[in-house]
Amino acid sequence: MNRNVWLLALCQALLMSGNIVLISVNGLIGQQLSPSDTWVTLPVSTQFVGLMMATIPASLIMAKIGRKNGFRLGNIIGIFGALLCVYALQQGAFWLFCFSTLLLGIGIGFGTLYRFAAIEVSEPESRDKAISLSMAGGVLAAVLGPNLAIASQHWLPGTHFSGAFIGITVLYILSLLVLNFIALPAAIPPQDQAAQSPVGQILKAPGYLVAVIAAVVAYAVMNLLMTVTPIAMHKHGFHFEQAALVIEWHVLGMFVPSFFTGNIIGKIGARMTILLGSLFFVGCILVNLNGVSEWHFRIALVLLGVGWNFMFIGATSQLTQTYLPQDKPRAQAINEFAVFGSVTLTALMAGNLEVTLGWQTLNLVMLPFVCAVPLIYLLFTRTPKKVEV
C-alpha cells in the first residue's frame, strides 16, 4: 500500500483520537453543566448535528477546491471549536459549550471523507484494502484517545475536562502538518467534468440504497450504545477511568480488524462481510443483556466495535461500486448525510432513552434494527456490477 494511504490513515487516527476524547468526556460534562437529565447528551448531539450539517457541503466543497484544501478547512474549524470549548468550560456556559461541539462536528464532517480519499490515491485492485487501512489508524486512536482523556483531566486547574480540548487542538494541528506531505488529486475544473446523473438515478443504482442502509444501521447502533456506555457504567458504580478503558477496548475492536477487513472483503465479498458484522452486533447485545459487570461492558463493546468495522467498511466498499466517477460527490454526500443524520438522531435520543428505558432494555430495542440488515440483504440484493470510481 502506498505512502499516501498510510499518511491518510495517520490523519484519520488523529481525527478519531479527538473523537474518542469527545465521547469519553462529553456525557460527563453534560451531567455537570446541563440544566436537566434530558439534556445530558446534548453536547454529543450537537457534535453530530454539526457533522451532519457538514456532510453534503464538505463533499461538494472538495469537488471544487480539492481534497487537501477541504481537509485543511475542516481542521481549522475543529481547532477553533476546541478552543471555544475550553472558554465555555471556564465560564460554565452549557449552551456555548454545545455550540462549540457543533463546530467540532463540522470539522469532523470534513474528516469523514479520508476513507474516500484513500481510494483515489490507490490502484483499482487495492481499493478495498485502502478503505480498510485508512481506517486502521483507529488502532492508534484506541490507545491515544482514552489515555489523553484521562491524562488531560487536570491540565488546566479549576476547569475539569477542559484540558481534553487542548489535547484535541494539538491533534488537529498535527493533522494539518501531516496533510502537507500527502499527494492528493487536484480538483477537476468544471469545464472538464462530465454531466452528473440525477439524484434519483443515483439512488436507483443496484446495491446503492442497501449499502447506505447497512452503513446507517452500523453507525447509528454503534454510536447509541457507545455514547450511553459511560453513563450506564457511572450509574452502576464504575469510575471514569474504568469507563475510559472500556471505550479503549471498544475502539480497538473497531479498528484492529481493519488490517485484514480488506482481505476478508476480497475473499467473501462486501455483502457477506456486512452479514458477518451483523452477527457481532447480535453478540454484543446478548452480552449486554446478560449482565452489567465491567467484563460484560468490555466484551460487549469489543463485539460492537468489530461488528461496526465489518458492516461499515463492507458497506463503504459496496457503495463505491455503485456510482459513476462524475457522480462521486453527490453519491458520497447522500451517503454521509444519511449515515451521520441517523447518528445525530441517536445521539439526541441517547440520554432520554437511557433514562426512560434503562441500559438492558435499550439494548433489546436495538436488536430488530440489527437483524433487519441481513434480512434486507438476503431479500433485495444481488452482486452489483463494478464501475470505475
PDB file of N, CA and C in Angstrom, residues 19-107:
ATOM      1  N   ASN A  19     -12.115  12.319  18.485  1.00  0.00           N
ATOM      2  CA  ASN A  19     -13.491  11.843  18.650  1.00  0.00           C
ATOM      3  C   ASN A  19     -13.642  11.028  19.922  1.00  0.00           C
ATOM      4  N   ILE A  20     -12.653  10.179  20.204  1.00  0.00           N
ATOM      5  CA  ILE A  20     -12.719   9.333  21.390  1.00  0.00           C
ATOM      6  C   ILE A  20     -12.655  10.170  22.653  1.00  0.00           C
ATOM      7  N   VAL A  21     -11.805  11.186  22.625  1.00  0.00           N
ATOM      8  CA  VAL A  21     -11.754  12.097  23.773  1.00  0.00           C
ATOM      9  C   VAL A  21     -13.124  12.748  23.981  1.00  0.00           C
ATOM     10  N   LEU A  22     -13.748  13.172  22.882  1.00  0.00           N
ATOM     11  CA  LEU A  22     -15.076  13.781  22.978  1.00  0.00           C
ATOM     12  C   LEU A  22     -16.094  12.813  23.557  1.00  0.00           C
ATOM     13  N   ILE A  23     -16.096  11.572  23.063  1.00  0.00           N
ATOM     14  CA  ILE A  23     -17.041  10.567  23.562  1.00  0.00           C
ATOM     15  C   ILE A  23     -16.799  10.310  25.044  1.00  0.00           C
ATOM     16  N   SER A  24     -15.536  10.302  25.445  1.00  0.00           N
ATOM     17  CA  SER A  24     -15.190   9.992  26.832  1.00  0.00           C
ATOM     18  C   SER A  24     -15.644  11.075  27.803  1.00  0.00           C
ATOM     19  N   VAL A  25     -15.603  12.355  27.373  1.00  0.00           N
ATOM     20  CA  VAL A  25     -15.859  13.441  28.328  1.00  0.00           C
ATOM     21  C   VAL A  25     -17.177  14.166  28.120  1.00  0.00           C
ATOM     22  N   ASN A  26     -17.755  14.122  26.911  1.00  0.00           N
ATOM     23  CA  ASN A  26     -18.925  14.953  26.638  1.00  0.00           C
ATOM     24  C   ASN A  26     -20.124  14.600  27.506  1.00  0.00           C
ATOM     25  N   GLY A  27     -20.378  13.291  27.680  1.00  0.00           N
ATOM     26  CA  GLY A  27     -21.510  12.886  28.505  1.00  0.00           C
ATOM     27  C   GLY A  27     -21.338  13.331  29.946  1.00  0.00           C
ATOM     28  N   LEU A  28     -20.113  13.235  30.454  1.00  0.00           N
ATOM     29  CA  LEU A  28     -19.842  13.630  31.836  1.00  0.00           C
ATOM     30  C   LEU A  28     -19.899  15.148  32.001  1.00  0.00           C
ATOM     31  N   ILE A  29     -19.432  15.873  30.985  1.00  0.00           N
ATOM     32  CA  ILE A  29     -19.574  17.337  31.019  1.00  0.00           C
ATOM     33  C   ILE A  29     -21.053  17.706  30.996  1.00  0.00           C
ATOM     34  N   GLY A  30     -21.832  16.980  30.193  1.00  0.00           N
ATOM     35  CA  GLY A  30     -23.273  17.204  30.161  1.00  0.00           C
ATOM     36  C   GLY A  30     -23.914  17.001  31.519  1.00  0.00           C
ATOM     37  N   GLN A  31     -23.461  15.958  32.244  1.00  0.00           N
ATOM     38  CA  GLN A  31     -24.001  15.717  33.579  1.00  0.00           C
ATOM     39  C   GLN A  31     -23.681  16.869  34.524  1.00  0.00           C
ATOM     40  N   GLN A  32     -22.524  17.476  34.354  1.00  0.00           N
ATOM     41  CA  GLN A  32     -22.102  18.566  35.237  1.00  0.00           C
ATOM     42  C   GLN A  32     -22.815  19.881  34.926  1.00  0.00           C
ATOM     43  N   LEU A  33     -22.990  20.177  33.623  1.00  0.00           N
ATOM     44  CA  LEU A  33     -23.454  21.504  33.229  1.00  0.00           C
ATOM     45  C   LEU A  33     -24.916  21.573  32.812  1.00  0.00           C
ATOM     46  N   SER A  34     -25.507  20.464  32.370  1.00  0.00           N
ATOM     47  CA  SER A  34     -26.850  20.520  31.789  1.00  0.00           C
ATOM     48  C   SER A  34     -27.899  20.883  32.837  1.00  0.00           C
ATOM     49  N   PRO A  35     -28.934  21.611  32.423  1.00  0.00           N
ATOM     50  CA  PRO A  35     -29.981  22.005  33.367  1.00  0.00           C
ATOM     51  C   PRO A  35     -30.879  20.860  33.817  1.00  0.00           C
ATOM     52  N   SER A  36     -30.897  19.729  33.074  1.00  0.00           N
ATOM     53  CA  SER A  36     -31.688  18.567  33.475  1.00  0.00           C
ATOM     54  C   SER A  36     -31.089  17.312  32.844  1.00  0.00           C
ATOM     55  N   ASP A  37     -31.521  16.129  33.346  1.00  0.00           N
ATOM     56  CA  ASP A  37     -31.003  14.864  32.822  1.00  0.00           C
ATOM     57  C   ASP A  37     -31.321  14.677  31.344  1.00  0.00           C
ATOM     58  N   THR A  38     -32.405  15.278  30.883  1.00  0.00           N
ATOM     59  CA  THR A  38     -32.807  15.129  29.484  1.00  0.00           C
ATOM     60  C   THR A  38     -31.742  15.672  28.535  1.00  0.00           C
ATOM     61  N   TRP A  39     -30.970  16.681  28.997  1.00  0.00           N
ATOM     62  CA  TRP A  39     -30.007  17.352  28.128  1.00  0.00           C
ATOM     63  C   TRP A  39     -28.584  16.858  28.323  1.00  0.00           C
ATOM     64  N   VAL A  40     -28.419  15.761  29.063  1.00  0.00           N
ATOM     65  CA  VAL A  40     -27.079  15.275  29.377  1.00  0.00           C
ATOM     66  C   VAL A  40     -26.260  15.007  28.120  1.00  0.00           C
ATOM     67  N   THR A  41     -26.875  14.398  27.113  1.00  0.00           N
ATOM     68  CA  THR A  41     -26.130  14.048  25.900  1.00  0.00           C
ATOM     69  C   THR A  41     -26.254  15.102  24.804  1.00  0.00           C
ATOM     70  N   LEU A  42     -26.782  16.293  25.132  1.00  0.00           N
ATOM     71  CA  LEU A  42     -26.902  17.337  24.110  1.00  0.00           C
ATOM     72  C   LEU A  42     -25.554  17.742  23.518  1.00  0.00           C
ATOM     73  N   PRO A  43     -24.464  17.867  24.315  1.00  0.00           N
ATOM     74  CA  PRO A  43     -23.182  18.193  23.679  1.00  0.00           C
ATOM     75  C   PRO A  43     -22.739  17.153  22.647  1.00  0.00           C
ATOM     76  N   VAL A  44     -23.029  15.883  22.914  1.00  0.00           N
ATOM     77  CA  VAL A  44     -22.744  14.847  21.919  1.00  0.00           C
ATOM     78  C   VAL A  44     -23.638  15.048  20.706  1.00  0.00           C
ATOM     79  N   SER A  45     -24.905  15.374  20.974  1.00  0.00           N
ATOM     80  CA  SER A  45     -25.867  15.546  19.884  1.00  0.00           C
ATOM     81  C   SER A  45     -25.486  16.708  18.979  1.00  0.00           C
ATOM     82  N   THR A  46     -25.098  17.851  19.576  1.00  0.00           N
ATOM     83  CA  THR A  46     -24.738  18.995  18.745  1.00  0.00           C
ATOM     84  C   THR A  46     -23.475  18.719  17.942  1.00  0.00           C
ATOM     85  N   GLN A  47     -22.594  17.900  18.499  1.00  0.00           N
ATOM     86  CA  GLN A  47     -21.415  17.475  17.729  1.00  0.00           C
ATOM     87  C   GLN A  47     -21.851  16.770  16.451  1.00  0.00           C
ATOM     88  N   PHE A  48     -22.828  15.872  16.575  1.00  0.00           N
ATOM     89  CA  PHE A  48     -23.266  15.124  15.407  1.00  0.00           C
ATOM     90  C   PHE A  48     -24.186  15.942  14.501  1.00  0.00           C
ATOM     91  N   VAL A  49     -24.879  16.946  15.070  1.00  0.00           N
ATOM     92  CA  VAL A  49     -25.627  17.876  14.221  1.00  0.00           C
ATOM     93  C   VAL A  49     -24.656  18.627  13.310  1.00  0.00           C
ATOM     94  N   GLY A  50     -23.546  19.093  13.896  1.00  0.00           N
ATOM     95  CA  GLY A  50     -22.532  19.761  13.089  1.00  0.00           C
ATOM     96  C   GLY A  50     -21.962  18.847  12.029  1.00  0.00           C
ATOM     97  N   LEU A  51     -21.705  17.599  12.407  1.00  0.00           N
ATOM     98  CA  LEU A  51     -21.184  16.612  11.460  1.00  0.00           C
ATOM     99  C   LEU A  51     -22.170  16.423  10.311  1.00  0.00           C
ATOM    100  N   MET A  52     -23.457  16.253  10.667  1.00  0.00           N
ATOM    101  CA  MET A  52     -24.488  16.057   9.648  1.00  0.00           C
ATOM    102  C   MET A  52     -24.584  17.278   8.729  1.00  0.00           C
ATOM    103  N   MET A  53     -24.529  18.480   9.324  1.00  0.00           N
ATOM    104  CA  MET A  53     -24.597  19.708   8.528  1.00  0.00           C
ATOM    105  C   MET A  53     -23.455  19.798   7.528  1.00  0.00           C
ATOM    106  N   ALA A  54     -22.297  19.220   7.885  1.00  0.00           N
ATOM    107  CA  ALA A  54     -21.102  19.357   7.045  1.00  0.00           C
ATOM    108  C   ALA A  54     -21.031  18.332   5.926  1.00  0.00           C
ATOM    109  N   THR A  55     -21.751  17.213   6.055  1.00  0.00           N
ATOM    110  CA  THR A  55     -21.518  16.095   5.137  1.00  0.00           C
ATOM    111  C   THR A  55     -21.710  16.461   3.673  1.00  0.00           C
ATOM    112  N   ILE A  56     -22.850  17.046   3.346  1.00  0.00           N
ATOM    113  CA  ILE A  56     -23.096  17.394   1.940  1.00  0.00           C
ATOM    114  C   ILE A  56     -22.199  18.548   1.497  1.00  0.00           C
ATOM    115  N   PRO A  57     -22.118  19.675   2.240  1.00  0.00           N
ATOM    116  CA  PRO A  57     -21.206  20.750   1.805  1.00  0.00           C
ATOM    117  C   PRO A  57     -19.749  20.300   1.687  1.00  0.00           C
ATOM    118  N   ALA A  58     -19.283  19.444   2.615  1.00  0.00           N
ATOM    119  CA  ALA A  58     -17.879  19.028   2.582  1.00  0.00           C
ATOM    120  C   ALA A  58     -17.542  18.327   1.273  1.00  0.00           C
ATOM    121  N   SER A  59     -18.401  17.400   0.860  1.00  0.00           N
ATOM    122  CA  SER A  59     -18.151  16.665  -0.379  1.00  0.00           C
ATOM    123  C   SER A  59     -18.182  17.594  -1.589  1.00  0.00           C
ATOM    124  N   LEU A  60     -19.147  18.507  -1.616  1.00  0.00           N
ATOM    125  CA  LEU A  60     -19.266  19.420  -2.757  1.00  0.00           C
ATOM    126  C   LEU A  60     -18.145  20.456  -2.760  1.00  0.00           C
ATOM    127  N   ILE A  61     -17.743  20.922  -1.576  1.00  0.00           N
ATOM    128  CA  ILE A  61     -16.632  21.881  -1.483  1.00  0.00           C
ATOM    129  C   ILE A  61     -15.341  21.238  -1.970  1.00  0.00           C
ATOM    130  N   MET A  62     -15.104  19.987  -1.578  1.00  0.00           N
ATOM    131  CA  MET A  62     -13.882  19.305  -2.019  1.00  0.00           C
ATOM    132  C   MET A  62     -13.866  19.093  -3.520  1.00  0.00           C
ATOM    133  N   ALA A  63     -15.045  18.928  -4.118  1.00  0.00           N
ATOM    134  CA  ALA A  63     -15.106  18.785  -5.574  1.00  0.00           C
ATOM    135  C   ALA A  63     -14.632  20.060  -6.263  1.00  0.00           C
ATOM    136  N   LYS A  64     -14.751  21.212  -5.564  1.00  0.00           N
ATOM    137  CA  LYS A  64     -14.382  22.489  -6.163  1.00  0.00           C
ATOM    138  C   LYS A  64     -12.956  22.914  -5.806  1.00  0.00           C
ATOM    139  N   ILE A  65     -12.530  22.647  -4.538  1.00  0.00           N
ATOM    140  CA  ILE A  65     -11.211  23.154  -4.106  1.00  0.00           C
ATOM    141  C   ILE A  65     -10.197  22.035  -3.891  1.00  0.00           C
ATOM    142  N   GLY A  66     -10.608  20.783  -4.052  1.00  0.00           N
ATOM    143  CA  GLY A  66      -9.703  19.654  -3.884  1.00  0.00           C
ATOM    144  C   GLY A  66      -9.769  19.069  -2.486  1.00  0.00           C
ATOM    145  N   ARG A  67      -9.374  17.797  -2.374  1.00  0.00           N
ATOM    146  CA  ARG A  67      -9.425  17.099  -1.090  1.00  0.00           C
ATOM    147  C   ARG A  67      -8.539  17.773  -0.038  1.00  0.00           C
ATOM    148  N   LYS A  68      -7.295  18.097  -0.420  1.00  0.00           N
ATOM    149  CA  LYS A  68      -6.344  18.595   0.573  1.00  0.00           C
ATOM    150  C   LYS A  68      -6.827  19.905   1.189  1.00  0.00           C
ATOM    151  N   ASN A  69      -7.276  20.844   0.362  1.00  0.00           N
ATOM    152  CA  ASN A  69      -7.758  22.114   0.898  1.00  0.00           C
ATOM    153  C   ASN A  69      -9.021  21.920   1.728  1.00  0.00           C
ATOM    154  N   GLY A  70      -9.846  20.968   1.330  1.00  0.00           N
ATOM    155  CA  GLY A  70     -11.049  20.674   2.102  1.00  0.00           C
ATOM    156  C   GLY A  70     -10.717  20.127   3.482  1.00  0.00           C
ATOM    157  N   PHE A  71      -9.742  19.213   3.546  1.00  0.00           N
ATOM    158  CA  PHE A  71      -9.326  18.671   4.839  1.00  0.00           C
ATOM    159  C   PHE A  71      -8.686  19.761   5.711  1.00  0.00           C
ATOM    160  N   ARG A  72      -7.928  20.649   5.097  1.00  0.00           N
ATOM    161  CA  ARG A  72      -7.343  21.763   5.854  1.00  0.00           C
ATOM    162  C   ARG A  72      -8.436  22.635   6.467  1.00  0.00           C
ATOM    163  N   LEU A  73      -9.446  22.948   5.675  1.00  0.00           N
ATOM    164  CA  LEU A  73     -10.554  23.766   6.164  1.00  0.00           C
ATOM    165  C   LEU A  73     -11.234  23.094   7.359  1.00  0.00           C
ATOM    166  N   GLY A  74     -11.477  21.791   7.259  1.00  0.00           N
ATOM    167  CA  GLY A  74     -12.108  21.062   8.360  1.00  0.00           C
ATOM    168  C   GLY A  74     -11.283  21.107   9.630  1.00  0.00           C
ATOM    169  N   ASN A  75      -9.967  20.969   9.506  1.00  0.00           N
ATOM    170  CA  ASN A  75      -9.095  21.013  10.681  1.00  0.00           C
ATOM    171  C   ASN A  75      -9.083  22.389  11.332  1.00  0.00           C
ATOM    172  N   ILE A  76      -9.101  23.431  10.527  1.00  0.00           N
ATOM    173  CA  ILE A  76      -9.105  24.794  11.072  1.00  0.00           C
ATOM    174  C   ILE A  76     -10.404  25.051  11.854  1.00  0.00           C
ATOM    175  N   ILE A  77     -11.522  24.606  11.307  1.00  0.00           N
ATOM    176  CA  ILE A  77     -12.798  24.752  12.020  1.00  0.00           C
ATOM    177  C   ILE A  77     -12.759  23.965  13.327  1.00  0.00           C
ATOM    178  N   GLY A  78     -12.160  22.772  13.299  1.00  0.00           N
ATOM    179  CA  GLY A  78     -12.056  21.954  14.503  1.00  0.00           C
ATOM    180  C   GLY A  78     -11.205  22.611  15.575  1.00  0.00           C
ATOM    181  N   ILE A  79     -10.108  23.236  15.174  1.00  0.00           N
ATOM    182  CA  ILE A  79      -9.237  23.932  16.133  1.00  0.00           C
ATOM    183  C   ILE A  79     -10.000  25.059  16.824  1.00  0.00           C
ATOM    184  N   PHE A  80     -10.724  25.845  16.033  1.00  0.00           N
ATOM    185  CA  PHE A  80     -11.500  26.941  16.615  1.00  0.00           C
ATOM    186  C   PHE A  80     -12.561  26.405  17.580  1.00  0.00           C
ATOM    187  N   GLY A  81     -13.239  25.331  17.196  1.00  0.00           N
ATOM    188  CA  GLY A  81     -14.264  24.740  18.063  1.00  0.00           C
ATOM    189  C   GLY A  81     -13.687  24.225  19.369  1.00  0.00           C
ATOM    190  N   ALA A  82     -12.519  23.584  19.310  1.00  0.00           N
ATOM    191  CA  ALA A  82     -11.897  23.038  20.521  1.00  0.00           C
ATOM    192  C   ALA A  82     -11.492  24.148  21.487  1.00  0.00           C
ATOM    193  N   LEU A  83     -10.910  25.221  20.955  1.00  0.00           N
ATOM    194  CA  LEU A  83     -10.519  26.336  21.823  1.00  0.00           C
ATOM    195  C   LEU A  83     -11.738  27.026  22.423  1.00  0.00           C
ATOM    196  N   LEU A  84     -12.819  27.094  21.659  1.00  0.00           N
ATOM    197  CA  LEU A  84     -14.048  27.681  22.188  1.00  0.00           C
ATOM    198  C   LEU A  84     -14.639  26.807  23.294  1.00  0.00           C
ATOM    199  N   CYS A  85     -14.459  25.477  23.191  1.00  0.00           N
ATOM    200  CA  CYS A  85     -14.898  24.565  24.255  1.00  0.00           C
ATOM    201  C   CYS A  85     -14.181  24.889  25.566  1.00  0.00           C
ATOM    202  N   VAL A  86     -12.878  25.154  25.480  1.00  0.00           N
ATOM    203  CA  VAL A  86     -12.111  25.496  26.682  1.00  0.00           C
ATOM    204  C   VAL A  86     -12.696  26.738  27.336  1.00  0.00           C
ATOM    205  N   TYR A  87     -12.970  27.760  26.541  1.00  0.00           N
ATOM    206  CA  TYR A  87     -13.541  29.007  27.077  1.00  0.00           C
ATOM    207  C   TYR A  87     -14.917  28.759  27.697  1.00  0.00           C
ATOM    208  N   ALA A  88     -15.750  27.958  27.006  1.00  0.00           N
ATOM    209  CA  ALA A  88     -17.094  27.685  27.517  1.00  0.00           C
ATOM    210  C   ALA A  88     -17.046  26.961  28.855  1.00  0.00           C
ATOM    211  N   LEU A  89     -16.119  26.026  29.015  1.00  0.00           N
ATOM    212  CA  LEU A  89     -15.986  25.311  30.285  1.00  0.00           C
ATOM    213  C   LEU A  89     -15.480  26.234  31.388  1.00  0.00           C
ATOM    214  N   GLN A  90     -14.573  27.118  31.049  1.00  0.00           N
ATOM    215  CA  GLN A  90     -14.078  28.070  32.043  1.00  0.00           C
ATOM    216  C   GLN A  90     -15.200  28.986  32.545  1.00  0.00           C
ATOM    217  N   GLN A  91     -16.162  29.274  31.661  1.00  0.00           N
ATOM    218  CA  GLN A  91     -17.285  30.130  32.020  1.00  0.00           C
ATOM    219  C   GLN A  91     -18.475  29.347  32.581  1.00  0.00           C
ATOM    220  N   GLY A  92     -18.397  28.012  32.520  1.00  0.00           N
ATOM    221  CA  GLY A  92     -19.531  27.200  32.956  1.00  0.00           C
ATOM    222  C   GLY A  92     -20.755  27.398  32.087  1.00  0.00           C
ATOM    223  N   ALA A  93     -20.540  27.690  30.801  1.00  0.00           N
ATOM    224  CA  ALA A  93     -21.628  28.024  29.874  1.00  0.00           C
ATOM    225  C   ALA A  93     -22.032  26.787  29.069  1.00  0.00           C
ATOM    226  N   PHE A  94     -23.111  26.140  29.479  1.00  0.00           N
ATOM    227  CA  PHE A  94     -23.543  24.891  28.845  1.00  0.00           C
ATOM    228  C   PHE A  94     -23.909  25.100  27.377  1.00  0.00           C
ATOM    229  N   TRP A  95     -24.679  26.139  27.084  1.00  0.00           N
ATOM    230  CA  TRP A  95     -25.154  26.323  25.706  1.00  0.00           C
ATOM    231  C   TRP A  95     -24.022  26.733  24.776  1.00  0.00           C
ATOM    232  N   LEU A  96     -23.080  27.522  25.276  1.00  0.00           N
ATOM    233  CA  LEU A  96     -21.909  27.864  24.470  1.00  0.00           C
ATOM    234  C   LEU A  96     -21.060  26.625  24.220  1.00  0.00           C
ATOM    235  N   PHE A  97     -20.960  25.750  25.222  1.00  0.00           N
ATOM    236  CA  PHE A  97     -20.225  24.508  25.041  1.00  0.00           C
ATOM    237  C   PHE A  97     -20.873  23.662  23.949  1.00  0.00           C
ATOM    238  N   CYS A  98     -22.211  23.608  23.940  1.00  0.00           N
ATOM    239  CA  CYS A  98     -22.916  22.847  22.902  1.00  0.00           C
ATOM    240  C   CYS A  98     -22.639  23.423  21.517  1.00  0.00           C
ATOM    241  N   PHE A  99     -22.612  24.769  21.402  1.00  0.00           N
ATOM    242  CA  PHE A  99     -22.281  25.400  20.121  1.00  0.00           C
ATOM    243  C   PHE A  99     -20.851  25.065  19.704  1.00  0.00           C
ATOM    244  N   SER A 100     -19.952  25.005  20.683  1.00  0.00           N
ATOM    245  CA  SER A 100     -18.557  24.681  20.395  1.00  0.00           C
ATOM    246  C   SER A 100     -18.409  23.265  19.861  1.00  0.00           C
ATOM    247  N   THR A 101     -19.155  22.320  20.450  1.00  0.00           N
ATOM    248  CA  THR A 101     -19.085  20.947  19.937  1.00  0.00           C
ATOM    249  C   THR A 101     -19.741  20.838  18.565  1.00  0.00           C
ATOM    250  N   LEU A 102     -20.685  21.750  18.262  1.00  0.00           N
ATOM    251  CA  LEU A 102     -21.246  21.823  16.908  1.00  0.00           C
ATOM    252  C   LEU A 102     -20.142  22.138  15.906  1.00  0.00           C
ATOM    253  N   LEU A 103     -19.281  23.099  16.241  1.00  0.00           N
ATOM    254  CA  LEU A 103     -18.162  23.442  15.351  1.00  0.00           C
ATOM    255  C   LEU A 103     -17.192  22.276  15.217  1.00  0.00           C
ATOM    256  N   LEU A 104     -16.932  21.584  16.323  1.00  0.00           N
ATOM    257  CA  LEU A 104     -16.082  20.397  16.248  1.00  0.00           C
ATOM    258  C   LEU A 104     -16.691  19.362  15.305  1.00  0.00           C
ATOM    259  N   GLY A 105     -18.004  19.210  15.378  1.00  0.00           N
ATOM    260  CA  GLY A 105     -18.684  18.259  14.495  1.00  0.00           C
ATOM    261  C   GLY A 105     -18.536  18.627  13.032  1.00  0.00           C
ATOM    262  N   ILE A 106     -18.590  19.927  12.727  1.00  0.00           N
ATOM    263  CA  ILE A 106     -18.401  20.368  11.341  1.00  0.00           C
ATOM    264  C   ILE A 106     -17.002  19.989  10.860  1.00  0.00           C
ATOM    265  N   GLY A 107     -16.009  20.210  11.710  1.00  0.00           N
ATOM    266  CA  GLY A 107     -14.647  19.812  11.351  1.00  0.00           C
ATOM    267  C   GLY A 107     -14.536  18.314  11.114  1.00  0.00           C
TER     268      GLY A 107
END
